[in-house]
Coordinates of N, CA and C in Angstrom, one line a residue:
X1 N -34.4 -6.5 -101.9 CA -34.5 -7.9 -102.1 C -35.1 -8.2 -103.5
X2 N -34.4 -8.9 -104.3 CA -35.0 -9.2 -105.4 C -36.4 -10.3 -105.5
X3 N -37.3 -10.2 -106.1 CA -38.5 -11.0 -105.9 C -38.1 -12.5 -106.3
X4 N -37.0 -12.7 -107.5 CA -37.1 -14.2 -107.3 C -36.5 -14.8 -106.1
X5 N -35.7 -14.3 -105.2 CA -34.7 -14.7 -103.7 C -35.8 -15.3 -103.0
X6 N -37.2 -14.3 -103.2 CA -38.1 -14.4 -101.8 C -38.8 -15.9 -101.9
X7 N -38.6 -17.1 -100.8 CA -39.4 -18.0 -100.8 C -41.0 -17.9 -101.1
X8 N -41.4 -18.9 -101.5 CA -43.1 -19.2 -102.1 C -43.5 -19.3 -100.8
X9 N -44.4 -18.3 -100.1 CA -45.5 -18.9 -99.2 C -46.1 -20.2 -99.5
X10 N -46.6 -20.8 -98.1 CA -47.6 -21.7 -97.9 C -48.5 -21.4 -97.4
X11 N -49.7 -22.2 -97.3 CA -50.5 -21.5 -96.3 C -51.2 -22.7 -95.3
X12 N -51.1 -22.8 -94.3 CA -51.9 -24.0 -93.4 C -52.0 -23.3 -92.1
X13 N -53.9 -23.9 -91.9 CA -54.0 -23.0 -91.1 C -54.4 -22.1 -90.8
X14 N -54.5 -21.2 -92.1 CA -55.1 -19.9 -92.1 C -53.9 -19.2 -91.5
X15 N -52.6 -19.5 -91.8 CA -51.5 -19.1 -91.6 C -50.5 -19.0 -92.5
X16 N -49.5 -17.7 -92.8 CA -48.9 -17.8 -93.9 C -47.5 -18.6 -93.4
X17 N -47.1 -19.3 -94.4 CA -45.5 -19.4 -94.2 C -44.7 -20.0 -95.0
X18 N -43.3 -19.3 -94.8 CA -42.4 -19.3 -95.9 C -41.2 -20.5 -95.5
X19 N -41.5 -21.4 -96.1 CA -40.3 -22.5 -96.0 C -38.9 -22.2 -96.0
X20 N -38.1 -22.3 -94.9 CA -36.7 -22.3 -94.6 C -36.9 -20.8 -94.0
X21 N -37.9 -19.9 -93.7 CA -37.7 -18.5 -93.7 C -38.0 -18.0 -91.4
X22 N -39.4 -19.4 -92.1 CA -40.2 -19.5 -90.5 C -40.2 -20.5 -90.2
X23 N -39.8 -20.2 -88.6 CA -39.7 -21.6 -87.8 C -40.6 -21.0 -85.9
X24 N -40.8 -21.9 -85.7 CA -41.8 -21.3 -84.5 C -41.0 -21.8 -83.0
X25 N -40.6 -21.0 -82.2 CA -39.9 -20.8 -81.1 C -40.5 -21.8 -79.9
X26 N -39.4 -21.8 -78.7 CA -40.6 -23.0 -78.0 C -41.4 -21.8 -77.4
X27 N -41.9 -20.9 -77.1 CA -42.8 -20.4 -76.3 C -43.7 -19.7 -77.5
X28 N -44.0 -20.2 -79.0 CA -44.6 -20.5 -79.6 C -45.0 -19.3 -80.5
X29 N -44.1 -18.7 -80.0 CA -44.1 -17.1 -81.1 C -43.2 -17.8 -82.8
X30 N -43.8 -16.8 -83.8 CA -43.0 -17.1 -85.0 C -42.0 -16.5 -84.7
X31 N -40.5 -16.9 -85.6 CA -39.5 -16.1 -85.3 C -39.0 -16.0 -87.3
X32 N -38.9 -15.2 -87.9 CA -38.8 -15.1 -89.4 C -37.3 -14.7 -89.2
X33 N -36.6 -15.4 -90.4 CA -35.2 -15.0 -90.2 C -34.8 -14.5 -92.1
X34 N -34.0 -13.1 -92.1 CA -34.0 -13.1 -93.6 C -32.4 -12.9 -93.6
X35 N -32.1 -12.9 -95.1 CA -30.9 -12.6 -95.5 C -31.0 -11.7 -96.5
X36 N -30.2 -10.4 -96.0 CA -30.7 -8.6 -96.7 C -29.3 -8.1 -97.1
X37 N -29.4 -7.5 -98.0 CA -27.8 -7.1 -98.6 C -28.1 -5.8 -97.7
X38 N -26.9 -5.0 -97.5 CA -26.4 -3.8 -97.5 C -27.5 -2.9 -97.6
X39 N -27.8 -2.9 -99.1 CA -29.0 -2.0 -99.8 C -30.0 -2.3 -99.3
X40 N -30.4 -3.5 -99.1 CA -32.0 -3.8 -98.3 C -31.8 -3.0 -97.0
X41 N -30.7 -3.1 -96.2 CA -30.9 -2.8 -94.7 C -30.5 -1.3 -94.8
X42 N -30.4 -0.3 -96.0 CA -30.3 0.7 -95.6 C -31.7 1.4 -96.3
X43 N -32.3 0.6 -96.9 CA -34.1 0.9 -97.5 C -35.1 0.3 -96.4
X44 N -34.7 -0.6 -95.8 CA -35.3 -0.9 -94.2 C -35.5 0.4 -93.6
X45 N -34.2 0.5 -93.3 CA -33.5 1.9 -92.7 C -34.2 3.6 -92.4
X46 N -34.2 3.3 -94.2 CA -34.6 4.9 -94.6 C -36.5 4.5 -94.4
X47 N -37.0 3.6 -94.2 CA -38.7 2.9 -94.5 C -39.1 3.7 -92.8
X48 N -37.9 3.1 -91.7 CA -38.4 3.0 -90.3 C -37.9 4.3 -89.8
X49 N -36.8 5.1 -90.0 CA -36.3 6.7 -89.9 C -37.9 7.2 -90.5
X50 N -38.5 7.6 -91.5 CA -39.4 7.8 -92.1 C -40.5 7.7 -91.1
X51 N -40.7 6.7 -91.0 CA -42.2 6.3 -90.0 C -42.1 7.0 -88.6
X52 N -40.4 7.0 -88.0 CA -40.6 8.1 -86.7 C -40.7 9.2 -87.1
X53 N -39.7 10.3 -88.1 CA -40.6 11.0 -88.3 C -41.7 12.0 -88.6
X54 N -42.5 10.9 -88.8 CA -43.9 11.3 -89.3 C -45.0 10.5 -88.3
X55 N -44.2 10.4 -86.8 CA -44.8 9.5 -86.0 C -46.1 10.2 -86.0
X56 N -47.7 9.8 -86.2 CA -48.7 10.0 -85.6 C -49.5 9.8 -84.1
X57 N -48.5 9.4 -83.8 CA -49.3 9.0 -82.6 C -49.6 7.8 -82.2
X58 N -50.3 7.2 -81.4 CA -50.6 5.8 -80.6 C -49.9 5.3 -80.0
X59 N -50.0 3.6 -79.6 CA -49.3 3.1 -78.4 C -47.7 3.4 -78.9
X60 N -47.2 4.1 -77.3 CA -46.2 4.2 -77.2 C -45.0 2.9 -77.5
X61 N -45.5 1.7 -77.1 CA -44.8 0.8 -77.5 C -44.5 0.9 -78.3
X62 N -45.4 0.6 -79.9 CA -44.7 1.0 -81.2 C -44.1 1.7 -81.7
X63 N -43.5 2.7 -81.2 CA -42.9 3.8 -81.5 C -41.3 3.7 -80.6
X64 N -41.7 3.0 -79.5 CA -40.4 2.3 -78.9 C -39.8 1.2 -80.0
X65 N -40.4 0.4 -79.9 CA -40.4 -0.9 -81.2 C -39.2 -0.4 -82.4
X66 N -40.3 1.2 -83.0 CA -39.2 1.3 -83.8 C -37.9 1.8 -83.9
X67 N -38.2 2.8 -82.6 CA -36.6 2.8 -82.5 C -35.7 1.8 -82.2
X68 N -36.2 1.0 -81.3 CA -35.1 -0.3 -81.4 C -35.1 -1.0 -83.2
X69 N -36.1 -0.5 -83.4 CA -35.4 -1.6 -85.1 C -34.3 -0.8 -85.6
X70 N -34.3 0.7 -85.2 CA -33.7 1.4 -86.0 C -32.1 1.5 -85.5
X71 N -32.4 1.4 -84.1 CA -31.0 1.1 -83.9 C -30.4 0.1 -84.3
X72 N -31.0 -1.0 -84.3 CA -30.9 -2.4 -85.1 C -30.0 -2.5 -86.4
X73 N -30.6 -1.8 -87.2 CA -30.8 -2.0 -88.7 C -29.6 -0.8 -88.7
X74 N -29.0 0.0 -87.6 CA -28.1 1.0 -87.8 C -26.6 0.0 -87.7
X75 N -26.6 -0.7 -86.4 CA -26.3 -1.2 -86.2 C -25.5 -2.2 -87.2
X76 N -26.4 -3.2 -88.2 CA -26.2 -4.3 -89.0 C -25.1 -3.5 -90.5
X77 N -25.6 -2.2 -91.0 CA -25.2 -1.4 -91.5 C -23.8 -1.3 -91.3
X78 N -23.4 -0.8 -90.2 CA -21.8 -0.7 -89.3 C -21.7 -2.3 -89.7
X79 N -22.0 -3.0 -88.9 CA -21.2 -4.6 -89.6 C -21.1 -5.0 -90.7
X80 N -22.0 -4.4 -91.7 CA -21.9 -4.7 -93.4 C -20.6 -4.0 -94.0
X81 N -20.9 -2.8 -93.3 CA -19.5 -1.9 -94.3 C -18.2 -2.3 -94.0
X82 N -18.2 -2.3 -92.0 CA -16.6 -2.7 -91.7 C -16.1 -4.5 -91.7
X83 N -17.5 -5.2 -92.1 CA -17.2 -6.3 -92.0 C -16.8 -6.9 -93.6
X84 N -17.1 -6.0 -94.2 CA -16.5 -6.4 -95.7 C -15.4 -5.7 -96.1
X85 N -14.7 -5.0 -95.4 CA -13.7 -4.2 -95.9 C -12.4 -4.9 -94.9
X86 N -13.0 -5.9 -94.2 CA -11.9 -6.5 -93.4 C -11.3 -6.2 -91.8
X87 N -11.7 -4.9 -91.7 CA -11.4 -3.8 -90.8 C -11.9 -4.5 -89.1
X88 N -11.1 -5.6 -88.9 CA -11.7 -6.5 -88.0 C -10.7 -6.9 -87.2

């Protein structure tokens, strides 16, 4: 992600937020939505492969968590490549 792309935080609240980025769900969780090239979601990728592993330990959840990002972000990858080459 290049730094000029990234919206200017706000802050209200004692809360950070990024205009057009965050919007708050009805059951009142943030939900942040981004737009990542190819290259971001395979430096995601290689950031969360990395962190399992060298998993240390703790709640199990987190470590569930990240495999689901990772299948995630594996996933979005497969749609980047075959979805730009037409192959649809």
């Amino acid at each position: 992600m290049r730094a000029s792309s990234i919206a200017r935080p706000t802050h209200l609240n004692d809360q950070v937020y990024f205009p057009g980025l965050m919007t708050t769900q009805d059951n009142g969780d943030l939900r942040i939505d981004l737009s990542l090239s190819p290259a971001d979601l395979r430096l995601l990728l290689d950031a969360v492969s990395y962190q399992l592993e060298r998993w240390p330990g703790g709640e199990p959840y987190q470590q569930e968590d990240l495999h689901t990002m990772q299948t995630l972000l594996q996933a979005a990858i497969l749609e980047a490549n075959f979805g730009s080459t037409g192959g649809r």
